[in-house]
Amino acid sequence: MTTSIPISQTQHFNWQECLWYLNRGFDDCIYQVRAGSVRRAFELEGQQMLVDISYADGSLKLQWLAGLQSTSTINHVHQFVADWFDLERDLTSFYTHLQANKSLAYMADNFKGLRFIGMPDLFESLAWGIIGQQINLSFAYKLKRRLVETYGTSLRYDNEQYWIFPSPANLASLEPAVLRDLQFSQKKAEYLITIAKLFADNAISKPILFALPDFLSRQKLLTDIRGIGVWTANYVLMKSLKENSSIPYGDVGIINALIAHSIISDKKDVKAIDAFYSEFPGWESYLTFYLWRSLAVKPGN
DNA sequence: TCCCAGGAAGTTC
DNA sequence: GAACTTCATGGG
């Protein structure tokens, strides 16, 4: 059976752009992009599900290939997908800001309809942030795949295997040495296990973060955890909690994109970076995402 | 070989 | 506090 999720502001929605970003040359083990659709497995209350997501007539269509459709599973997956593709955003103001900047105006056309691709699962988002620290993205995706294929769960459908990110409980009891075998550094192994324990003990969760009064208090809760600095905290707040004004300071990708657009000339010029971002109040996270998008090049473009 | 990767923590001055 | 050092390994 198929279910449907409406999209706000469909004039600023381009499904092919979103799919292209998902499939932009990195090997993410957590979903599979096909022609016109993406497939992803979910797990809720011990139930595994597989959903094929496509676009038609102003809404996303979810075809349930496997797993139980109940009120709770449908609600869970719908909320996840709406967050994943930022379906409720109105980009009109963002594009106005882009067009006001000579160097970036092209993005409002070239990337039109690309929604912020989020990571709704907070644990996955934090784990991914830690994995991605200071290593190139190709290697980071390899580490993620090894982690998921060793400690995650999966389901088979139509001769394909669909992986589900390991639960905190499954990682909390590990020794760092077994992650070292997957080529995690000692520190990343320790960080990841520590965070898995915090999740397993319910010391951190989306509701806990959302209950805090503002951005800085959420950031502090995260950076007080060993292994999470400002970069990781702001990355996660942007990708998972949909903070609009989060800038992952120090991000190599952002710096390279700003240099490529002749917006800064020195990676240490924090003042120039802040001045640039101040042109996009409320859209700092989107701007960051579009800068990352600019680093990936479409064949033929 | 050398330098860089979508950093963080610890140490030194 | 700013500036190094260490971690750790793939990729160009």
CSV table of C-alpha atoms (C1' of nucleotides) in Angstrom, one decimal:
chain,number,residue,atom,x,y,z
A,1,MET,CA,0.0,0.0,0.0
A,2,THR,CA,1.1,3.6,-0.7
A,3,THR,CA,0.9,6.5,1.7
A,4,SER,CA,1.5,10.2,0.8
A,5,ILE,CA,3.3,13.1,2.5
A,6,PRO,CA,2.4,16.6,1.3
A,7,ILE,CA,5.2,19.1,0.4
A,8,SER,CA,5.1,22.8,1.3
A,9,GLN,CA,6.0,25.3,-1.5
A,10,THR,CA,6.4,22.8,-4.3
A,11,GLN,CA,7.7,25.5,-6.6
A,12,HIS,CA,10.8,25.3,-4.4
A,13,PHE,CA,11.0,21.6,-4.4
A,14,ASN,CA,13.0,19.5,-6.9
A,15,TRP,CA,13.1,15.8,-6.2
A,16,GLN,CA,15.8,15.1,-8.7
A,17,GLU,CA,18.1,17.6,-7.0
A,18,CYS,CA,17.5,16.0,-3.6
A,19,LEU,CA,18.1,12.5,-5.0
A,20,TRP,CA,21.2,13.7,-6.7
A,21,TYR,CA,22.6,15.0,-3.5
A,22,LEU,CA,21.9,11.7,-1.8
A,23,ASN,CA,23.8,10.0,-4.5
A,24,ARG,CA,26.5,12.6,-5.1
A,25,GLY,CA,29.4,10.2,-5.3
A,26,PHE,CA,29.7,8.9,-1.8
A,27,ASP,CA,28.7,5.4,-0.6
A,28,ASP,CA,26.2,5.9,2.1
A,29,CYS,CA,25.1,2.5,3.4
A,30,ILE,CA,21.9,3.7,5.0
A,31,TYR,CA,19.8,4.2,1.9
A,32,GLN,CA,19.7,3.2,-1.8
A,33,VAL,CA,19.0,5.7,-4.5
A,34,ARG,CA,17.2,4.3,-7.6
A,35,ALA,CA,15.8,5.9,-10.7
A,36,GLY,CA,13.3,8.5,-9.3
A,37,SER,CA,13.2,7.0,-5.8
A,38,VAL,CA,15.2,6.2,-2.7
A,39,ARG,CA,14.7,3.1,-0.5
A,40,ARG,CA,15.4,3.0,3.2
A,41,ALA,CA,14.8,0.5,6.0
A,42,PHE,CA,13.4,1.6,9.4
A,43,GLU,CA,13.0,-0.1,12.7
A,44,LEU,CA,10.5,0.8,15.3
A,45,GLU,CA,9.6,-1.2,18.4
A,46,GLY,CA,11.3,-4.3,17.0
A,47,GLN,CA,9.4,-4.0,13.7
A,48,GLN,CA,11.5,-3.7,10.5
A,49,MET,CA,10.1,-1.8,7.5
A,50,LEU,CA,11.3,-1.0,4.0
A,51,VAL,CA,9.9,2.0,2.2
A,52,ASP,CA,10.4,3.2,-1.4
A,53,ILE,CA,10.1,7.0,-1.6
A,54,SER,CA,9.2,8.8,-4.8
A,55,TYR,CA,7.6,12.0,-5.9
A,56,ALA,CA,4.3,12.7,-7.7
A,57,ASP,CA,1.8,15.4,-7.9
A,58,GLY,CA,3.2,17.7,-5.2
A,59,SER,CA,3.8,15.1,-2.6
A,60,LEU,CA,6.1,12.2,-1.7
A,61,LYS,CA,4.7,8.8,-2.2
A,62,LEU,CA,5.8,6.0,0.2
A,63,GLN,CA,5.4,2.5,-1.1
A,64,TRP,CA,5.7,0.1,1.8
A,65,LEU,CA,7.7,-2.8,0.4
A,66,ALA,CA,8.0,-4.7,3.7
A,67,GLY,CA,6.9,-4.4,7.3
A,68,LEU,CA,3.8,-3.6,9.2
A,69,GLN,CA,1.7,-0.5,8.5
A,70,SER,CA,0.2,0.7,11.7
A,71,THR,CA,-0.7,4.1,12.9
A,72,SER,CA,2.5,4.4,14.9
A,73,THR,CA,4.8,3.0,12.2
A,74,ILE,CA,3.3,5.3,9.5
A,75,ASN,CA,3.5,8.3,11.8
A,76,HIS,CA,7.1,7.5,12.6
A,77,VAL,CA,8.2,7.1,9.0
A,78,HIS,CA,6.3,10.1,7.8
A,79,GLN,CA,7.8,12.3,10.4
A,80,PHE,CA,11.2,10.9,9.6
A,81,VAL,CA,10.9,11.5,5.9
A,82,ALA,CA,9.5,15.0,6.4
A,83,ASP,CA,12.5,15.9,8.5
A,84,TRP,CA,14.9,14.1,6.2
A,85,PHE,CA,13.9,16.2,3.2
A,86,ASP,CA,12.8,19.3,5.1
A,87,LEU,CA,9.4,19.2,3.5
A,88,GLU,CA,7.8,22.0,5.5
A,89,ARG,CA,10.3,24.8,4.5
A,90,ASP,CA,9.5,27.9,2.5
A,91,LEU,CA,12.7,28.8,0.6
A,92,THR,CA,11.5,32.1,-0.9
A,93,SER,CA,13.4,34.3,1.5
A,94,PHE,CA,16.6,32.2,1.3
A,95,TYR,CA,16.6,32.5,-2.5
A,96,THR,CA,16.2,36.3,-2.2
A,97,HIS,CA,19.2,36.4,0.0
A,98,LEU,CA,21.2,34.2,-2.4
A,99,GLN,CA,20.3,36.4,-5.4
A,100,ALA,CA,21.6,39.5,-3.5
A,101,ASN,CA,25.1,38.0,-3.4
A,102,LYS,CA,26.9,38.1,-6.7
A,103,SER,CA,29.1,35.1,-6.0
A,104,LEU,CA,26.2,32.9,-4.9
A,105,ALA,CA,23.3,34.1,-7.1
A,106,TYR,CA,23.7,31.1,-9.5
A,107,MET,CA,22.8,28.7,-6.7
A,108,ALA,CA,19.2,30.0,-6.6
A,109,ASP,CA,18.9,28.6,-10.2
A,110,ASN,CA,21.4,25.7,-10.3
A,111,PHE,CA,20.4,24.2,-7.0
A,112,LYS,CA,16.7,25.3,-7.1
A,113,GLY,CA,14.5,23.0,-5.2
A,114,LEU,CA,17.2,21.3,-3.2
A,115,ARG,CA,16.0,20.9,0.3
A,116,PHE,CA,18.2,20.6,3.3
A,117,ILE,CA,19.0,16.9,3.6
A,118,GLY,CA,18.8,16.2,7.3
A,119,MET,CA,19.8,13.3,9.6
A,120,PRO,CA,16.7,12.9,11.7
A,121,ASP,CA,18.2,10.2,14.0
A,122,LEU,CA,20.2,12.0,16.6
A,123,PHE,CA,22.4,9.1,17.5
A,124,GLU,CA,23.2,8.4,13.9
A,125,SER,CA,23.9,12.1,13.4
A,126,LEU,CA,26.3,12.3,16.4
A,127,ALA,CA,28.0,9.0,15.5
A,128,TRP,CA,28.5,10.3,11.9
A,129,GLY,CA,29.9,13.6,13.2
A,130,ILE,CA,32.5,11.8,15.2
A,131,ILE,CA,33.4,9.4,12.4
A,132,GLY,CA,33.8,12.3,10.0
A,133,GLN,CA,36.2,14.3,12.2
A,134,GLN,CA,39.4,15.1,10.5
A,135,ILE,CA,39.3,12.3,7.8
A,136,ASN,CA,38.3,12.5,4.2
A,137,LEU,CA,34.7,11.8,3.4
A,138,SER,CA,35.4,8.7,1.3
A,139,PHE,CA,37.1,7.0,4.2
A,140,ALA,CA,34.4,8.3,6.6
A,141,TYR,CA,31.7,6.5,4.6
A,142,LYS,CA,33.8,3.4,4.6
A,143,LEU,CA,34.1,3.4,8.4
A,144,LYS,CA,30.3,4.0,8.6
A,145,ARG,CA,29.6,1.1,6.4
A,146,ARG,CA,31.9,-1.2,8.4
A,147,LEU,CA,30.2,-0.1,11.6
A,148,VAL,CA,26.7,-0.6,10.2
A,149,GLU,CA,27.4,-3.9,8.6
A,150,THR,CA,29.1,-5.2,11.7
A,151,TYR,CA,26.7,-4.0,14.5
A,152,GLY,CA,23.6,-2.9,12.6
A,153,THR,CA,20.6,-4.9,11.6
A,154,SER,CA,19.3,-5.5,8.1
A,155,LEU,CA,16.5,-6.9,6.0
A,156,ARG,CA,16.5,-8.4,2.5
A,157,TYR,CA,14.1,-7.5,-0.2
A,158,ASP,CA,14.2,-8.3,-3.9
A,159,ASN,CA,17.8,-9.7,-3.5
A,160,GLU,CA,19.1,-6.5,-2.0
A,161,GLN,CA,20.2,-5.9,1.6
A,162,TYR,CA,19.0,-2.8,3.4
A,163,TRP,CA,20.8,-1.8,6.6
A,164,ILE,CA,19.6,-0.1,9.7
A,165,PHE,CA,22.0,2.0,11.8
A,166,PRO,CA,23.0,0.1,15.0
A,167,SER,CA,21.1,1.0,18.1
A,168,PRO,CA,22.9,2.7,21.0
A,169,ALA,CA,22.5,-0.4,23.1
A,170,ASN,CA,24.3,-2.5,20.5
A,171,LEU,CA,27.3,-0.2,20.6
A,172,ALA,CA,27.3,0.7,24.3
A,173,SER,CA,28.7,-2.6,25.4
A,174,LEU,CA,31.5,-2.8,22.9
A,175,GLU,CA,35.2,-2.5,23.8
A,176,PRO,CA,37.2,0.1,21.8
A,177,ALA,CA,39.5,-2.7,20.5
A,178,VAL,CA,36.7,-4.1,18.3
A,179,LEU,CA,36.2,-0.7,16.6
A,180,ARG,CA,40.0,-0.4,16.2
A,181,ASP,CA,39.7,-3.5,14.1
A,182,LEU,CA,37.4,-1.6,11.8
A,183,GLN,CA,40.1,1.1,11.6
A,184,PHE,CA,38.5,3.5,14.0
A,185,SER,CA,41.1,5.5,15.9
A,186,GLN,CA,41.4,4.7,19.6
A,187,LYS,CA,39.8,8.1,20.5
A,188,LYS,CA,37.0,7.8,18.0
A,189,ALA,CA,36.2,4.3,19.3
A,190,GLU,CA,36.1,5.7,22.9
A,191,TYR,CA,34.0,8.7,21.9
A,192,LEU,CA,31.5,6.6,20.0
A,193,ILE,CA,31.0,4.0,22.8
A,194,THR,CA,30.7,6.8,25.4
A,195,ILE,CA,28.0,8.4,23.4
A,196,ALA,CA,26.2,5.1,22.8
A,197,LYS,CA,26.1,4.6,26.6
A,198,LEU,CA,24.7,8.1,27.1
A,199,PHE,CA,21.9,7.3,24.7
A,200,ALA,CA,21.3,3.9,26.2
A,201,ASP,CA,21.0,5.5,29.6
A,202,ASN,CA,18.6,8.2,28.2
A,203,ALA,CA,21.1,10.9,29.3
A,204,ILE,CA,20.8,12.5,25.9
A,205,SER,CA,17.9,12.5,23.4
A,206,LYS,CA,16.1,14.8,21.0
A,207,PRO,CA,13.5,15.6,23.6
A,208,ILE,CA,16.1,16.4,26.2
A,209,LEU,CA,17.9,18.8,23.8
A,210,PHE,CA,14.6,20.4,22.6
A,211,ALA,CA,13.6,21.0,26.3
A,212,LEU,CA,16.6,23.3,26.7
A,213,PRO,CA,15.8,27.0,26.3
A,214,ASP,CA,18.2,28.0,23.5
A,215,PHE,CA,20.9,27.2,21.0
A,216,LEU,CA,23.8,27.8,23.3
A,217,SER,CA,22.5,25.6,26.1
A,218,ARG,CA,21.9,22.8,23.6
A,219,GLN,CA,25.4,23.4,22.2
A,220,LYS,CA,26.9,23.3,25.7
A,221,LEU,CA,25.2,20.0,26.6
A,222,LEU,CA,26.8,18.5,23.6
A,223,THR,CA,30.3,20.0,23.9
A,224,ASP,CA,30.5,19.0,27.5
A,225,ILE,CA,30.6,15.4,26.2
A,226,ARG,CA,34.1,14.2,25.5
A,227,GLY,CA,34.8,14.0,21.7
A,228,ILE,CA,32.2,16.6,20.8
A,229,GLY,CA,33.6,20.0,20.0
A,230,VAL,CA,31.9,23.1,18.5
A,231,TRP,CA,32.1,21.7,15.0
A,232,THR,CA,30.4,18.4,15.8
A,233,ALA,CA,27.8,20.0,18.1
A,234,ASN,CA,26.8,22.6,15.5
A,235,TYR,CA,26.8,20.0,12.7
A,236,VAL,CA,24.4,17.8,14.7
A,237,LEU,CA,22.2,20.7,15.8
A,238,MET,CA,21.8,21.6,12.1
A,239,LYS,CA,21.4,18.2,10.6
A,240,SER,CA,19.3,16.5,13.3
A,241,LEU,CA,17.5,19.3,15.3
A,242,LYS,CA,17.0,21.6,12.3
A,243,GLU,CA,18.6,24.6,13.9
A,244,ASN,CA,18.4,27.4,11.3
A,245,SER,CA,21.4,29.4,12.3
A,246,SER,CA,24.0,26.8,13.1
A,247,ILE,CA,27.5,27.2,11.6
A,248,PRO,CA,30.0,24.3,12.0
A,249,TYR,CA,33.0,26.6,12.6
A,250,GLY,CA,36.3,25.3,11.3
A,251,ASP,CA,34.6,23.0,8.7
A,252,VAL,CA,37.1,22.4,5.9
A,253,GLY,CA,34.4,22.1,3.3
A,254,ILE,CA,32.9,25.5,4.2
A,255,ILE,CA,36.3,27.1,4.1
A,256,ASN,CA,37.2,25.6,0.7
A,257,ALA,CA,33.8,26.6,-0.7
A,258,LEU,CA,34.2,30.2,0.6
A,259,ILE,CA,37.7,30.4,-0.9
A,260,ALA,CA,36.4,28.9,-4.2
A,261,HIS,CA,33.8,31.7,-4.4
A,262,SER,CA,36.4,34.3,-3.5
A,263,ILE,CA,34.5,35.2,-0.4
A,264,ILE,CA,37.5,34.7,1.9
A,265,SER,CA,41.2,34.4,1.0
A,266,ASP,CA,42.5,33.1,4.3
A,267,LYS,CA,41.0,30.1,6.2
A,268,LYS,CA,41.9,31.8,9.5
A,269,ASP,CA,39.9,34.9,8.7
A,270,VAL,CA,37.0,34.1,11.1
A,271,LYS,CA,35.8,37.8,10.9
A,272,ALA,CA,35.3,37.6,7.2
A,273,ILE,CA,33.4,34.3,7.6
A,274,ASP,CA,31.1,35.8,10.2
A,275,ALA,CA,30.6,38.9,8.2
A,276,PHE,CA,29.6,36.8,5.2
A,277,TYR,CA,27.2,34.7,7.2
A,278,SER,CA,25.6,37.8,8.7
A,279,GLU,CA,24.1,38.5,5.3
A,280,PHE,CA,21.9,35.4,5.8
A,281,PRO,CA,20.2,35.7,9.1
A,282,GLY,CA,18.1,32.7,9.8
A,283,TRP,CA,19.5,30.9,6.8
A,284,GLU,CA,23.0,30.1,8.1
A,285,SER,CA,22.4,26.3,8.1
A,286,TYR,CA,20.8,26.3,4.6
A,287,LEU,CA,23.7,28.4,3.4
A,288,THR,CA,26.2,25.9,4.8
A,289,PHE,CA,24.3,23.1,3.1
A,290,TYR,CA,24.3,24.9,-0.2
A,291,LEU,CA,28.1,25.6,0.1
A,292,TRP,CA,28.7,21.9,0.7
A,293,ARG,CA,26.5,21.2,-2.3
A,294,SER,CA,28.7,23.5,-4.4
A,295,LEU,CA,31.7,21.3,-3.7
A,296,ALA,CA,30.1,18.4,-5.5
A,297,VAL,CA,30.2,18.7,-9.3
A,298,LYS,CA,27.6,17.2,-11.5
A,299,PRO,CA,29.0,15.4,-14.6
A,300,GLY,CA,28.5,17.7,-17.6
A,301,ASN,CA,27.9,20.8,-15.4
B,1,DT,C1',56.9,11.3,-0.3
B,2,DC,C1',54.2,15.0,1.3
B,3,DC,C1',50.0,17.2,2.5
B,4,DC,C1',45.4,17.3,3.3
B,5,DA,C1',40.9,15.4,5.1
B,6,DG,C1',33.2,18.1,6.6
B,7,DG,C1',38.3,18.0,14.5
B,8,DA,C1',39.2,17.3,19.4
B,9,DA,C1',41.9,17.2,23.4
B,10,DG,C1',46.1,17.9,25.7
B,11,DT,C1',50.3,20.7,26.3
B,12,DT,C1',53.2,24.6,26.0
B,13,DC,C1',54.3,29.2,26.0
C,1,DG,C1',44.5,32.5,25.3
C,2,DA,C1',46.8,31.6,21.0
C,3,DA,C1',49.9,28.2,19.1
C,4,DC,C1',51.7,23.6,18.8
C,5,DT,C1',51.3,18.4,19.3
C,6,DT,C1',49.1,14.1,19.0
C,7,DC,C1',45.8,11.0,17.2
C,8,DA,C1',45.4,7.8,12.7
C,9,DT,C1',44.8,6.5,8.0
C,10,DG,C1',43.0,6.9,3.3
C,11,DG,C1',43.3,9.7,-0.8
C,12,DG,C1',45.4,12.7,-4.3
